[in-house]
Tab-separated table of C-alpha atoms in Angstrom:
chain	number	residue	atom	x	y	z
A	1	UNK	CA	183.558	92.241	174.105
A	2	UNK	CA	187.052	91.873	176.075
A	3	UNK	CA	189.701	89.560	175.274
A	4	UNK	CA	190.826	88.539	178.640
A	5	UNK	CA	194.494	87.840	178.375
A	6	UNK	CA	195.478	84.641	180.897
A	7	UNK	CA	199.563	84.547	181.241
A	8	UNK	CA	199.869	81.428	182.169
A	9	UNK	CA	198.548	77.565	180.604
A	10	UNK	CA	195.930	76.172	181.105
A	11	UNK	CA	194.503	74.078	179.579
A	12	UNK	CA	190.385	73.286	181.277
A	13	UNK	CA	187.573	75.620	180.274
A	14	UNK	CA	186.693	76.695	183.378
A	15	UNK	CA	189.569	77.429	184.451
A	16	UNK	CA	190.304	79.646	181.657
A	17	UNK	CA	187.425	81.374	182.057
A	18	UNK	CA	187.571	81.975	185.516
A	19	UNK	CA	189.099	85.274	185.880
A	20	UNK	CA	187.092	86.522	182.760
A	21	UNK	CA	183.749	85.380	184.517
A	22	UNK	CA	184.524	87.236	187.792
A	23	UNK	CA	184.373	90.353	185.059
A	24	UNK	CA	180.911	89.120	183.573
A	25	UNK	CA	179.278	88.802	186.849
A	26	UNK	CA	179.839	91.726	188.669
A	27	UNK	CA	179.990	94.392	185.133
A	28	UNK	CA	178.342	91.803	182.686
A	29	UNK	CA	180.856	92.706	180.167
A	30	UNK	CA	181.468	90.613	177.432
A	31	UNK	CA	184.668	88.533	178.305
A	32	UNK	CA	186.874	85.974	175.276
A	33	UNK	CA	189.771	84.092	177.508
A	34	UNK	CA	192.604	83.268	176.518
A	35	UNK	CA	196.018	82.006	177.519
A	36	UNK	CA	199.530	82.153	176.222
A	37	UNK	CA	201.521	78.637	175.012
A	38	UNK	CA	203.828	76.795	176.550
A	39	UNK	CA	203.551	79.433	180.956
A	40	UNK	CA	202.543	76.325	183.849
A	41	UNK	CA	203.523	78.877	186.023
A	42	UNK	CA	202.824	81.499	184.709
A	43	UNK	CA	204.806	85.792	185.148
A	44	UNK	CA	206.633	85.212	188.023
A	45	UNK	CA	210.036	86.489	187.346
A	46	UNK	CA	212.255	88.307	184.300
A	47	UNK	CA	213.004	85.993	182.571
A	48	UNK	CA	210.404	84.454	181.994
A	49	UNK	CA	208.147	88.359	181.774
A	50	UNK	CA	210.651	88.494	178.978
A	51	UNK	CA	209.202	85.153	177.370
A	52	UNK	CA	205.656	85.977	178.251
A	53	UNK	CA	206.250	89.244	175.648
A	54	UNK	CA	205.721	88.440	171.836
A	55	UNK	CA	203.021	85.410	173.191
A	56	UNK	CA	200.979	88.058	174.788
A	57	UNK	CA	201.407	90.602	171.764
A	58	UNK	CA	200.502	87.570	168.846
A	59	UNK	CA	197.117	86.830	171.337
A	60	UNK	CA	196.534	90.576	171.339
A	61	UNK	CA	196.567	90.684	167.854
A	62	UNK	CA	194.416	87.546	167.180
A	63	UNK	CA	191.882	88.294	169.343
A	64	UNK	CA	191.070	93.060	167.918
A	65	UNK	CA	190.963	89.944	164.372
A	66	UNK	CA	188.329	87.883	166.279
A	67	UNK	CA	185.637	90.845	166.648
A	68	UNK	CA	187.526	91.731	170.268
A	69	UNK	CA	186.549	95.820	171.542
A	70	UNK	CA	189.194	96.043	174.395
A	71	UNK	CA	191.634	93.952	175.427
A	72	UNK	CA	192.838	93.641	179.328
A	73	UNK	CA	195.779	91.046	181.021
A	74	UNK	CA	195.749	89.509	183.665
A	75	UNK	CA	198.629	89.800	185.147
A	76	UNK	CA	199.742	92.382	187.494
A	77	UNK	CA	203.150	92.888	186.729
A	78	UNK	CA	200.770	94.133	183.045
A	79	UNK	CA	203.753	92.336	181.268
A	80	UNK	CA	203.574	94.006	177.215
A	81	UNK	CA	201.326	96.123	178.515
A	82	UNK	CA	203.050	99.325	175.433
A	83	UNK	CA	203.986	96.350	173.327
A	84	UNK	CA	200.434	95.095	172.584
A	85	UNK	CA	199.337	99.485	172.439
A	86	UNK	CA	201.900	99.843	170.105
A	87	UNK	CA	200.451	97.201	168.020
A	88	UNK	CA	196.222	97.246	168.044
A	89	UNK	CA	193.809	99.949	167.618
A	90	UNK	CA	191.358	99.375	170.784
A	91	UNK	CA	192.281	99.588	174.358
A	92	UNK	CA	194.765	97.741	176.420
A	93	UNK	CA	193.858	97.538	180.259
A	94	UNK	CA	196.624	95.808	182.601
A	95	UNK	CA	194.893	94.830	185.584
A	96	UNK	CA	198.688	96.172	187.597
A	97	UNK	CA	197.755	99.507	186.819
A	98	UNK	CA	194.105	99.846	187.143
A	99	UNK	CA	194.499	98.442	191.263
A	100	UNK	CA	197.239	100.836	191.757
A	101	UNK	CA	194.780	103.755	189.607
A	102	UNK	CA	191.828	102.812	191.923
A	103	UNK	CA	193.562	102.038	195.201
A	104	UNK	CA	194.769	106.028	194.877
A	105	UNK	CA	190.971	107.019	194.624
A	106	UNK	CA	190.510	106.647	198.453
A	107	UNK	CA	194.017	106.148	200.351
A	108	UNK	CA	196.685	108.497	200.877
A	109	UNK	CA	198.707	105.369	201.842
A	110	UNK	CA	198.861	102.134	199.752
A	111	UNK	CA	200.863	98.826	199.809
A	112	UNK	CA	201.945	96.520	198.059
A	113	UNK	CA	201.258	93.029	198.542
A	114	UNK	CA	202.837	90.685	195.553
A	115	UNK	CA	205.052	87.336	195.443
A	116	UNK	CA	207.458	88.472	193.008
A	117	UNK	CA	210.718	90.237	194.119
A	118	UNK	CA	209.877	94.139	193.746
A	119	UNK	CA	206.507	95.692	192.823
A	120	UNK	CA	205.653	95.468	188.965
A	121	UNK	CA	207.152	99.482	187.882
A	122	UNK	CA	203.694	100.053	186.688
A	123	UNK	CA	202.508	99.904	189.873
A	124	UNK	CA	205.474	101.557	192.256
A	125	UNK	CA	205.268	104.808	189.308
A	126	UNK	CA	201.356	104.993	189.656
A	127	UNK	CA	201.894	105.365	193.124
A	128	UNK	CA	204.387	107.560	193.423
A	129	UNK	CA	204.499	109.288	197.275
A	130	UNK	CA	201.995	107.008	197.953
A	131	UNK	CA	203.889	103.881	198.087
A	132	UNK	CA	204.480	103.167	201.719
A	133	UNK	CA	205.923	99.188	200.423
A	134	UNK	CA	205.518	95.866	200.262
A	135	UNK	CA	205.043	92.409	201.304
A	136	UNK	CA	205.701	89.075	200.028
A	137	UNK	CA	203.994	86.144	201.435
A	138	UNK	CA	206.329	82.864	202.932
A	139	UNK	CA	207.458	80.635	200.610
A	140	UNK	CA	205.397	82.183	197.852
A	141	UNK	CA	207.432	81.636	194.535
A	142	UNK	CA	204.444	81.411	191.472
A	143	UNK	CA	200.623	82.540	191.119
A	144	UNK	CA	199.836	78.605	191.982
A	145	UNK	CA	201.498	78.122	195.987
A	146	UNK	CA	198.990	81.151	196.629
A	147	UNK	CA	195.560	79.439	196.185
A	148	UNK	CA	196.734	77.152	198.757
A	149	UNK	CA	195.878	76.224	202.543
A	150	UNK	CA	200.144	77.539	203.392
A	151	UNK	CA	199.899	80.665	200.959
A	152	UNK	CA	196.737	81.728	201.798
A	153	UNK	CA	198.320	82.069	205.302
A	154	UNK	CA	200.923	83.804	204.478
A	155	UNK	CA	199.495	85.463	202.254
A	156	UNK	CA	197.021	87.123	205.344
A	157	UNK	CA	200.211	87.291	207.746
A	158	UNK	CA	201.694	89.430	204.966
A	159	UNK	CA	198.836	92.366	205.040
A	160	UNK	CA	198.638	92.518	208.543
A	161	UNK	CA	201.877	93.183	208.184
A	162	UNK	CA	200.844	95.888	205.907
A	163	UNK	CA	198.759	97.408	207.301
A	164	UNK	CA	200.988	97.809	210.803
A	165	UNK	CA	203.398	99.602	208.927
A	166	UNK	CA	200.840	101.870	208.280
A	167	UNK	CA	199.253	101.226	204.556
A	168	UNK	CA	195.572	102.764	203.952
A	169	UNK	CA	194.787	100.758	201.357
A	170	UNK	CA	196.370	97.621	199.291
A	171	UNK	CA	197.129	96.623	196.123
A	172	UNK	CA	196.873	93.229	195.658
A	173	UNK	CA	199.895	92.503	193.211
A	174	UNK	CA	198.681	89.309	192.047
A	175	UNK	CA	196.095	88.184	189.686
A	176	UNK	CA	196.369	84.917	191.426
A	177	UNK	CA	194.202	86.723	194.700
A	178	UNK	CA	191.548	87.705	192.026
A	179	UNK	CA	190.748	83.070	191.932
A	180	UNK	CA	191.032	82.842	196.003
A	181	UNK	CA	188.428	86.206	196.609
A	182	UNK	CA	191.465	86.859	198.627
A	183	UNK	CA	190.104	90.749	199.020
A	184	UNK	CA	186.955	89.983	200.431
A	185	UNK	CA	189.222	88.035	203.078
A	186	UNK	CA	191.294	91.147	203.501
A	187	UNK	CA	188.339	93.410	204.025
A	188	UNK	CA	186.721	90.879	206.471
A	189	UNK	CA	189.823	90.559	208.494
A	190	UNK	CA	191.602	92.886	208.527
A	191	UNK	CA	189.011	96.563	208.031
A	192	UNK	CA	191.145	98.009	205.150
A	193	UNK	CA	191.374	98.693	201.898
A	194	UNK	CA	191.952	96.006	199.258
A	195	UNK	CA	192.296	96.195	195.598
A	196	UNK	CA	192.039	93.425	193.699
A	197	UNK	CA	193.279	94.048	190.153
A	198	UNK	CA	190.723	91.606	188.013
A	199	UNK	CA	187.769	93.723	188.804
A	200	UNK	CA	190.200	96.969	189.115
A	201	UNK	CA	190.367	95.895	185.612
A	202	UNK	CA	186.718	94.961	184.955
A	203	UNK	CA	186.378	98.467	186.388
A	204	UNK	CA	188.072	100.619	184.235
A	205	UNK	CA	186.332	98.722	181.475
A	206	UNK	CA	182.836	99.465	182.568
A	207	UNK	CA	184.127	102.920	183.126
A	208	UNK	CA	185.034	103.354	179.850
A	209	UNK	CA	181.564	101.718	178.675
A	210	UNK	CA	179.194	103.680	180.165
């Protein structure tokens, strides 16, 4: 069973399990979804990332104790990834890292679409020389901003800019893109590969469970 940690505080079970349901539906992996407390806007800058780290580590330990055989962090910045790996004895996967690795399997020039001011450092390090640049949707600051009509339009415009800059594939470096099903929209509209971080995490877990 995969324990999936949401780094935004949600209160309805359907919302909490939305990303887990995507993984279950595509890969048939049983997922237990949990949220960290007291972060209603999630992780979107250095301060909120630092705030989240002890909460994420604590939740990872609890999920391991509850019988989960792997842990996934449902955030493309992969906060607390190293700390979790040091704290538990089961595999830990970061959604952003998984998307970056998967992007390299099909493209030599990769762009990153993010809501942050900078590309998450783990994604940037994995992409190496394949990285061609980043774009940020105008007016989008938190994951909640994405799932609005204005956020969706701004995100597509940013993806279009990445393609114009030479990207052969795009890493969607926010799990909010998974919530809105944005990868499929990008692929249909721009005819370019878009790596959804949640499905990428699911693919990594599935590959090692074969």
